[in-house]
XYZ file of C-alpha atoms in Angstrom:
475
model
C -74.921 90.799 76.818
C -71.749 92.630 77.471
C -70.202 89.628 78.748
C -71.298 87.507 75.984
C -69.801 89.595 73.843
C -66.533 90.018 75.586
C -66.324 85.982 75.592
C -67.090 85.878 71.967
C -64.370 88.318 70.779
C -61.598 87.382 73.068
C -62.319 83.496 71.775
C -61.759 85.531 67.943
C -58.632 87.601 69.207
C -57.413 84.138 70.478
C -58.205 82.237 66.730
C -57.280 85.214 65.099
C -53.348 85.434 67.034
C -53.412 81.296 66.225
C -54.425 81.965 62.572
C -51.508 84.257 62.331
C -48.893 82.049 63.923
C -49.777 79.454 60.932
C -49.962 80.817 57.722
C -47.401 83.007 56.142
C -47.169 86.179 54.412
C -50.200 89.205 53.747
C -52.605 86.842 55.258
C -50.022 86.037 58.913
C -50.653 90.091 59.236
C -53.984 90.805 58.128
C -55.149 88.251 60.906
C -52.875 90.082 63.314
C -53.994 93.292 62.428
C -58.031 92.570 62.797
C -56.873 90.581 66.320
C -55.440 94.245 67.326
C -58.273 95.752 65.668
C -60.600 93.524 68.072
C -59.028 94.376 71.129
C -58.764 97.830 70.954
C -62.076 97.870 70.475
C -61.833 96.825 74.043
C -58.891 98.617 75.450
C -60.883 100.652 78.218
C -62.865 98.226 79.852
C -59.569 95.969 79.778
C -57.581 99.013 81.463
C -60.364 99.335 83.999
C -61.647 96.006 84.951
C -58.526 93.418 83.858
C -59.650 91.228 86.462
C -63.483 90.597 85.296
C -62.244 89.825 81.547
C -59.186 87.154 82.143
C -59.925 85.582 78.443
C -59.797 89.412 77.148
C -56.586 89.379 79.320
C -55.127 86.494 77.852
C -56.171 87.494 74.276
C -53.686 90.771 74.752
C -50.845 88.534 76.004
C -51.131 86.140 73.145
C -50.556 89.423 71.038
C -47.919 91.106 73.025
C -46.128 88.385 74.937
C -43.842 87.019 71.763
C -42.470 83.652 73.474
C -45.700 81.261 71.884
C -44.459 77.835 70.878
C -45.906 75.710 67.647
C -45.683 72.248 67.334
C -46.223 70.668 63.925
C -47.081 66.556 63.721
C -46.282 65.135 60.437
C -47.873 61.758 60.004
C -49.664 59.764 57.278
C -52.647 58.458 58.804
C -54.747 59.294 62.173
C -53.138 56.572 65.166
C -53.440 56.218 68.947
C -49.368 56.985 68.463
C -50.762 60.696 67.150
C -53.377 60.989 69.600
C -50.413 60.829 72.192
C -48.436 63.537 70.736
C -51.066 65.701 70.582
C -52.252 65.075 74.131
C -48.325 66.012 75.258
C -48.232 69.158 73.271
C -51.862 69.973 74.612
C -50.305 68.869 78.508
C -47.083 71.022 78.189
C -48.234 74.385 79.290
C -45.764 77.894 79.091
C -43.850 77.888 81.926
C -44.876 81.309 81.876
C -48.555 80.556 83.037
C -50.865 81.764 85.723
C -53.036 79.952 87.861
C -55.923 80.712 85.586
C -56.781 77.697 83.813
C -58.176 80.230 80.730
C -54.671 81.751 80.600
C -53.218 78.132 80.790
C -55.200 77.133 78.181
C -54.767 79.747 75.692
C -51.101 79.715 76.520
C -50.764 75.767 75.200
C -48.921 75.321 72.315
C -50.209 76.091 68.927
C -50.654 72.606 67.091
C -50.679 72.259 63.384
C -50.731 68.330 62.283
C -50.352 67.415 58.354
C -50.504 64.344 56.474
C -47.622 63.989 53.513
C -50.160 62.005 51.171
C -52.823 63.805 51.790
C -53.126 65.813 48.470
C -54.876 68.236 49.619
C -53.565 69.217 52.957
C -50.413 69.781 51.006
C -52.019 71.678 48.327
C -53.607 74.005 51.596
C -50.487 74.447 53.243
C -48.704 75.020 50.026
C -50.960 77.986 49.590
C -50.640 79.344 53.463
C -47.332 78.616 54.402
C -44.602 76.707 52.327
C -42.240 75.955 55.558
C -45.140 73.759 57.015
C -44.971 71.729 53.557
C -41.305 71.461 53.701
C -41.157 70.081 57.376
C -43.815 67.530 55.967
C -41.625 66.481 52.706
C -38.531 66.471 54.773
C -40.195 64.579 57.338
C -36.911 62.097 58.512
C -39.429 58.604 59.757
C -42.588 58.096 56.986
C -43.636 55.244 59.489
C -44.147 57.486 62.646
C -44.964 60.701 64.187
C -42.628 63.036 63.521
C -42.892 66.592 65.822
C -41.048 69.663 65.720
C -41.084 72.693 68.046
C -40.840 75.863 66.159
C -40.484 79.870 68.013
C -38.562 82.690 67.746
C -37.032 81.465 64.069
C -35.760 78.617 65.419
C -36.795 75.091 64.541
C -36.106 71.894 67.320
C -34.804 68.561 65.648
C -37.839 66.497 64.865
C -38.650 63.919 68.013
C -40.540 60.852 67.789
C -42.185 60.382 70.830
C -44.419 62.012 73.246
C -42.056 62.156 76.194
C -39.004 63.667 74.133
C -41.881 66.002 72.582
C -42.370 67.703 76.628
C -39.246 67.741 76.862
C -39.003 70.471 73.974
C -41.763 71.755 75.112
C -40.066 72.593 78.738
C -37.283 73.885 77.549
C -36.116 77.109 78.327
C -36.864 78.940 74.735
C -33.359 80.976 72.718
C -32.701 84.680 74.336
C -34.228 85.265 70.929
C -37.625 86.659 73.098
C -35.589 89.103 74.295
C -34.825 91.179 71.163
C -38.476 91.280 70.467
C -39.246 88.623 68.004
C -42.711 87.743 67.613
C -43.760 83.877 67.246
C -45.692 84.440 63.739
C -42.179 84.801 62.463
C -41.045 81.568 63.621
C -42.427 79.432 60.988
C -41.439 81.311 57.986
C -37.966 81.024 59.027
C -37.773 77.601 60.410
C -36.575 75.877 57.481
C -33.514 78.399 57.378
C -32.428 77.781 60.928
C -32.253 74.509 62.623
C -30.538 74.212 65.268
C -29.766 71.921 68.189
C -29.489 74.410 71.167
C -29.889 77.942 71.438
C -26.333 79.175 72.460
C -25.317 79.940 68.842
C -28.387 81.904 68.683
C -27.565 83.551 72.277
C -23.993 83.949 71.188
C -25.182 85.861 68.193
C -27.001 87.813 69.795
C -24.450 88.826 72.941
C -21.960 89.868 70.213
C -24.361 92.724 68.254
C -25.914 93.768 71.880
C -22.200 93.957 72.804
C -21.672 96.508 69.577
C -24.257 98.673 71.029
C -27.480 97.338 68.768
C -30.559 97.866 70.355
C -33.034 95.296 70.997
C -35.872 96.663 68.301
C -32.568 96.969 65.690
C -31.317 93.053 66.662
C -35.112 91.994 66.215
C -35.070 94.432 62.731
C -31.884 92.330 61.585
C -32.857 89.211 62.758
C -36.128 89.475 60.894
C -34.624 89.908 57.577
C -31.883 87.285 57.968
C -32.738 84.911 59.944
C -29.482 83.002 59.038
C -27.290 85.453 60.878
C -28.551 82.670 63.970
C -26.257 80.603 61.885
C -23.266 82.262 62.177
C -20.365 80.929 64.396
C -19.874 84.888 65.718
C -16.000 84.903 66.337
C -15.332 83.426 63.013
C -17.667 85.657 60.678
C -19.814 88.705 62.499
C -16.794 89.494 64.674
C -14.219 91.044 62.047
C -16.649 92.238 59.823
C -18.590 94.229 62.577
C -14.699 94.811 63.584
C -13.981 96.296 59.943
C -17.305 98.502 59.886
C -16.108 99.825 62.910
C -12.586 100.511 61.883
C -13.816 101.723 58.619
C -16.059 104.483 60.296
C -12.965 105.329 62.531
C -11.080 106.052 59.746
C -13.530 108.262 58.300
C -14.614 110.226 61.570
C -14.390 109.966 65.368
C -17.556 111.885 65.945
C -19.977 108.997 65.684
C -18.005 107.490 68.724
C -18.522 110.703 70.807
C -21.960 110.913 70.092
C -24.987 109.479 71.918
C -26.145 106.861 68.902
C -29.837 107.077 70.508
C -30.114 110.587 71.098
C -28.937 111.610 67.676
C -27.781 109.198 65.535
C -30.693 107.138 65.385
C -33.124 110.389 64.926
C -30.990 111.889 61.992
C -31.532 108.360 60.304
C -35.370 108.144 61.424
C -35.723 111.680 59.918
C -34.293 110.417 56.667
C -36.603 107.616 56.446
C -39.587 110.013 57.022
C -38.378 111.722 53.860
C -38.337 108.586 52.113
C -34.311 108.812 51.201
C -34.146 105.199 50.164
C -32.307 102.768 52.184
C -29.100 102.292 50.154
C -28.433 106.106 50.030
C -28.857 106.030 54.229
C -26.158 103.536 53.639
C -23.963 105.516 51.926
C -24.347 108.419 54.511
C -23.646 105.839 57.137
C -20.521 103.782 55.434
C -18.760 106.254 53.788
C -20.025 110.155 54.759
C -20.273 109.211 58.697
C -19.426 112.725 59.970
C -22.876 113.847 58.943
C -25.042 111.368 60.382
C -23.422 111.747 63.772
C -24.154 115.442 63.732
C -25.998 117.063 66.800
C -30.028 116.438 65.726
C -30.932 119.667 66.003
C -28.229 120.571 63.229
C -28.988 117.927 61.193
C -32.562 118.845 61.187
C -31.047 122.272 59.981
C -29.114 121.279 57.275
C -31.692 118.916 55.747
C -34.030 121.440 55.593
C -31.858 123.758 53.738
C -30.820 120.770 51.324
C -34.454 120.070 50.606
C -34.803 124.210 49.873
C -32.171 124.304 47.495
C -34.302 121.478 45.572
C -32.332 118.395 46.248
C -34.634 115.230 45.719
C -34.878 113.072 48.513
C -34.913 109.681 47.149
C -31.397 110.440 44.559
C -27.753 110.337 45.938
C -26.943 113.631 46.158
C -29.260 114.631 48.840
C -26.912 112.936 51.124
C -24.060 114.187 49.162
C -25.620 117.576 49.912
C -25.981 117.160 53.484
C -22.463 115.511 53.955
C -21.223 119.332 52.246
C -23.424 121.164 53.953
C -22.566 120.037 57.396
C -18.551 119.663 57.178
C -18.361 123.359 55.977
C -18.793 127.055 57.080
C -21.467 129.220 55.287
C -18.585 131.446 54.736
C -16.354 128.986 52.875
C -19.082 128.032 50.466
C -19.979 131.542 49.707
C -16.041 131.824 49.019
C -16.311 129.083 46.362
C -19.541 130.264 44.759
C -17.474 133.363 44.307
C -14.736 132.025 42.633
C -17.060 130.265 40.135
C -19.048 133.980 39.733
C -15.538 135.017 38.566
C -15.239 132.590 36.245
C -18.542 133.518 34.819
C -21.295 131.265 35.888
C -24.383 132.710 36.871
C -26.179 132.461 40.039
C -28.722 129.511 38.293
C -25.582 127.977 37.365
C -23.872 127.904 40.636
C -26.703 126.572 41.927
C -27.509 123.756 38.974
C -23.844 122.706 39.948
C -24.154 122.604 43.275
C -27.358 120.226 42.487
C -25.918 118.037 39.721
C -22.129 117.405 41.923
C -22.800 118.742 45.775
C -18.514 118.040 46.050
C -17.953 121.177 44.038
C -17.873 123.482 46.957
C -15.745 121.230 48.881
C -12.898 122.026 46.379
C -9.682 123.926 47.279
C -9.794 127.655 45.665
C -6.962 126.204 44.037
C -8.157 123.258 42.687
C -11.471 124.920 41.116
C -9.291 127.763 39.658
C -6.314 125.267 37.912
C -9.226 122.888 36.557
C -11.405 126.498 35.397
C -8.232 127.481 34.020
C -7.088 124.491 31.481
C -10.986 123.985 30.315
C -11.927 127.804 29.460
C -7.784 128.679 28.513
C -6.549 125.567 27.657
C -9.567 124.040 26.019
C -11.081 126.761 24.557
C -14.084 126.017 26.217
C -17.517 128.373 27.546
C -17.665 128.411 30.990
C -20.813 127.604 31.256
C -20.047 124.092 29.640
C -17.982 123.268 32.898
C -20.932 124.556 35.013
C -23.411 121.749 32.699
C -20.894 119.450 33.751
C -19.225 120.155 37.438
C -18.540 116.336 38.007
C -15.074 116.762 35.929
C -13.773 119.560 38.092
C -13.579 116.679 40.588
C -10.971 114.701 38.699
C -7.339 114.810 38.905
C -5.622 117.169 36.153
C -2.620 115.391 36.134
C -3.292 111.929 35.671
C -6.869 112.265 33.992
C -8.092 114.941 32.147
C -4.547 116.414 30.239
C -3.587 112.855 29.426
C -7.285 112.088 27.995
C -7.229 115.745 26.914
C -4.106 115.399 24.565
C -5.201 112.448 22.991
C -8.475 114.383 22.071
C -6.505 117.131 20.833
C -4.101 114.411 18.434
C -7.535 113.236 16.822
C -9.123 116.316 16.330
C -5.953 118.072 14.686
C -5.982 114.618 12.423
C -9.519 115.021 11.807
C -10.730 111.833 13.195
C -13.208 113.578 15.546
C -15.437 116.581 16.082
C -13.811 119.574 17.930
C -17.366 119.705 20.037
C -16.552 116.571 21.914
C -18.573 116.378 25.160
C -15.722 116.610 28.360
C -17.815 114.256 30.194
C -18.212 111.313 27.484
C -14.130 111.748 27.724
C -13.466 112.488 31.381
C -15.854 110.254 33.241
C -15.242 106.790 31.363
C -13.197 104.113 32.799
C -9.909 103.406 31.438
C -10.291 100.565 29.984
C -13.178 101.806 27.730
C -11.208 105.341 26.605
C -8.275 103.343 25.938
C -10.724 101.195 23.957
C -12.613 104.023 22.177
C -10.147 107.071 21.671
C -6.839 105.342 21.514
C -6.719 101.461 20.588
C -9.348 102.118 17.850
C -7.022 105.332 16.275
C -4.078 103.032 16.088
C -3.222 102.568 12.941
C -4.020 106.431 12.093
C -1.845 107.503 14.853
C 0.845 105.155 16.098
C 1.986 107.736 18.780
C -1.097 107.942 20.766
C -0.275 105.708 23.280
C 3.074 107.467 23.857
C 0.533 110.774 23.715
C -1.621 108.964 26.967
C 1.222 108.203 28.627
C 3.817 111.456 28.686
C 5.948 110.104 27.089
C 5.696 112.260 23.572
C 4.096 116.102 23.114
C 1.839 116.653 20.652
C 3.989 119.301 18.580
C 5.748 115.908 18.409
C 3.194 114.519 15.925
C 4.302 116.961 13.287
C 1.611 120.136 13.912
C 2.972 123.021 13.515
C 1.606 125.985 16.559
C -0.464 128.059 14.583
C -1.835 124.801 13.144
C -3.443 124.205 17.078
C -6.329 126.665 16.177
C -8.033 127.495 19.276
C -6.992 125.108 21.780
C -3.605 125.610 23.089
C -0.410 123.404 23.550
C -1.381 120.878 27.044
């Protein structure tokens, strides 16, 4: 009975691993999953006695061994000229194969045939996997038996005959095997890359292994663009891998000096865990590099004390945070948090800043105290509307916030807005749209603000007297 049953569900496994390499989408991996699910089932009488099961045996290498070839036949009606194609796809075995005709067999080719008029074939493949109806419509010869060899993403030219048909079926398969690609991903990226021979793909390939990629993060890349396969590498992976490179240089040598395996890779597999979404790791990667090539136990460190000071995980200043955190001495940010105590924010208010704009601690002293300075002194402003918005101590004083600043001041002393303006709905704004909003829209009122923006004329100049300034003073 044991036997029986061992025959039975390594002929499923087998169906199950064809199943997948077919169809597309949920359905490719639920079949794949309940083929795993069926063999592990299995998994200690496999480890124990691999010789007295060799269909059991060849159902795990179907599922682990990712160089499986499909063949699909596109023809319009059955014909002894389609009975030969499928008896050379059946005939050309892996060159992989062992002497056991049950691992020969199972090894064969998966063979999918369709028939362009027949409604519904289409309307079933149409439904399971769109690339086999698109080889079918774009089927070159309506009068023959058209075949194509799919694996590994790659799609042959279609052949017409049973002889060029083994041919493709001997050849030695792309490197593509090599970076871990499994053959159920073949057809859903067929119709994206078709190519002649597989040096562009090999080229491809040599050029990110040469960068230091990894064979699961080539197969990871390859996965979601296919079309990379495409690319003629010297022309247009080269510089930009050369520019991403550069541009990381430029930022920090430590990534360089670092083993990327032993931490790099961790510190961004930790992130992931925490579910910091992928264009945020991006960010820490691209532009904050010193902190993701940190020694792992540090980073492990630091992220725990960003997620205790109640940083969210999935928004942008978590990284922010940990970029902070990690390029500066606990001393240092004490030092800051002290200069913003002496301006009078509170310790809930030092540490809502530090939450809403991490960048605030990485501030000179003198920086935080000039821009603390012309809000409270100049401005007339609480100090605690700085600490609601800690972004604008960020900006340049000089070239952003006393030119904006002045032109406020113009339209509040001509009454044209509210004294309680928000700094942020002034500060942060592009030019274009506060030259829009505060200044071209004023013009008429007040000719001079432009000259006011620019420099080039001081607001006594407008014809206030001093005392006339209130509670803001002179910028």
């Amino acid at each position: 009975m044991m036997g029986q049953s061992l025959l039975g569900n390594s002929v499923s496994v087998i169906n199950l691993v064809r199943l997948a390499s077919m169809v597309a989408g949920s359905r490719s991996d639920c079949y794949r999953r309940n083929a795993e699910h069926l063999l592990a089932v299995f998994e200690k009488r496999l480890n124990d006695m691999a010789m007295a099961v060799p269909l059991m045996c060849c159902a795990a290498d179907m599922l682990s061994v990712p160089s499986r070839k499909q063949v699909v036949l596109v023809s319009r009606k059955p014909s002894v000229e389609l009975e030969n194609m499928i008896a050379a796809a059946h005939a050309s075995y892996d060159p992989n194969k062992t002497d056991q005709p049950m691992v020969a067999v199972a090894r064969v080719p998966g063979v999918i045939h369709i028939d362009p008029s027949n409604k519904e074939e289409m309307e079933f493949w149409e439904g399971n996997n769109q690339n086999i109806v698109n080889m079918a419509k774009n089927s070159p010869a309506s009068d023959k038996v058209v075949a194509l060899v799919c694996q590994n993403f790659t799609c042959s030219s279609p052949v017409t005959d049973p002889m060029s048909l083994k041919a493709l079926l001997h050849q030695t398969p792309p490197s593509l095997n090599s970076c871990g690609l499994s053959p159920e991903s073949a057809l859903s990226a067929s119709n994206k890359v078709q190519f002649e021979t597989p040096e562009r793909a090999d080229s491809v390939l040599t050029l990110f292994k040469n960068h230091g990629f990894t064979e699961s993060q080539i197969s990871k890349l390859i996965r979601k663009r296919p079309d990379l396969l495409l690319y003629i590498p010297e022309k247009t992976l080269l510089p930009k891998l050369e520019f991403l490179f550069a541009s990381a240089f430029r930022r920090t040598t430590r990534i360089f000096l670092q083993d990327i395996q032993k931490h790099v890779a961790p510190n961004i597999k930790l992130l992931q865990e925490l579910g910091v979404p992928e264009s945020n790791i991006s960010l820490l990667i691209t532009h904050l590099t010193s902190a993701v090539a940190l020694n792992h136990a540090r980073f492990i460190k630091i992220v725990k004390e960003v997620k205790e000071l109640g940083f969210n995980p999935m928004k942008s200043m978590f990284v922010l945070a940990i970029e902070m955190l990690s390029g500066s001495k606990k001393s240092t940010r004490e030092r800051k948090f002290e200069i913003y105590r002496r301006w009078g924010w509170s310790e809930d208010e030092i540490l809502s800043g530090f939450r809403r704009q991490p960048q605030i601690i990485g501030l000179s002293d003198e920086k935080i105290m000039k821009g603390m300075d012309f809000f409270v002194n100049k401005m007339g402003r609480e100090s605690a509307v700085v600490a609601r918005t800690p972004k604008i101590l960020l900006l340049s004083l000089e070239k952003r916030i006393i030119p904006r600043c002045s032109v406020i001041q113009a339209l509040i002393f001509k009454g044209l807005i509210q004294k309680d303006f928000n700094l942020g709905t002034v500060l942060m704004p592009t030019e274009k749209y506060f030259l829009e909003r505060y200044v071209t829209k004023y013009q008429e009122e007040v000719p001079q603000l432009l000259n006011v923006y620019q420099g080039k004329m001081d607001i006594l100049e407008l014809g206030f007297r001093s005392e006339e300034i209130g509670g803001m003073k002179q910028l």
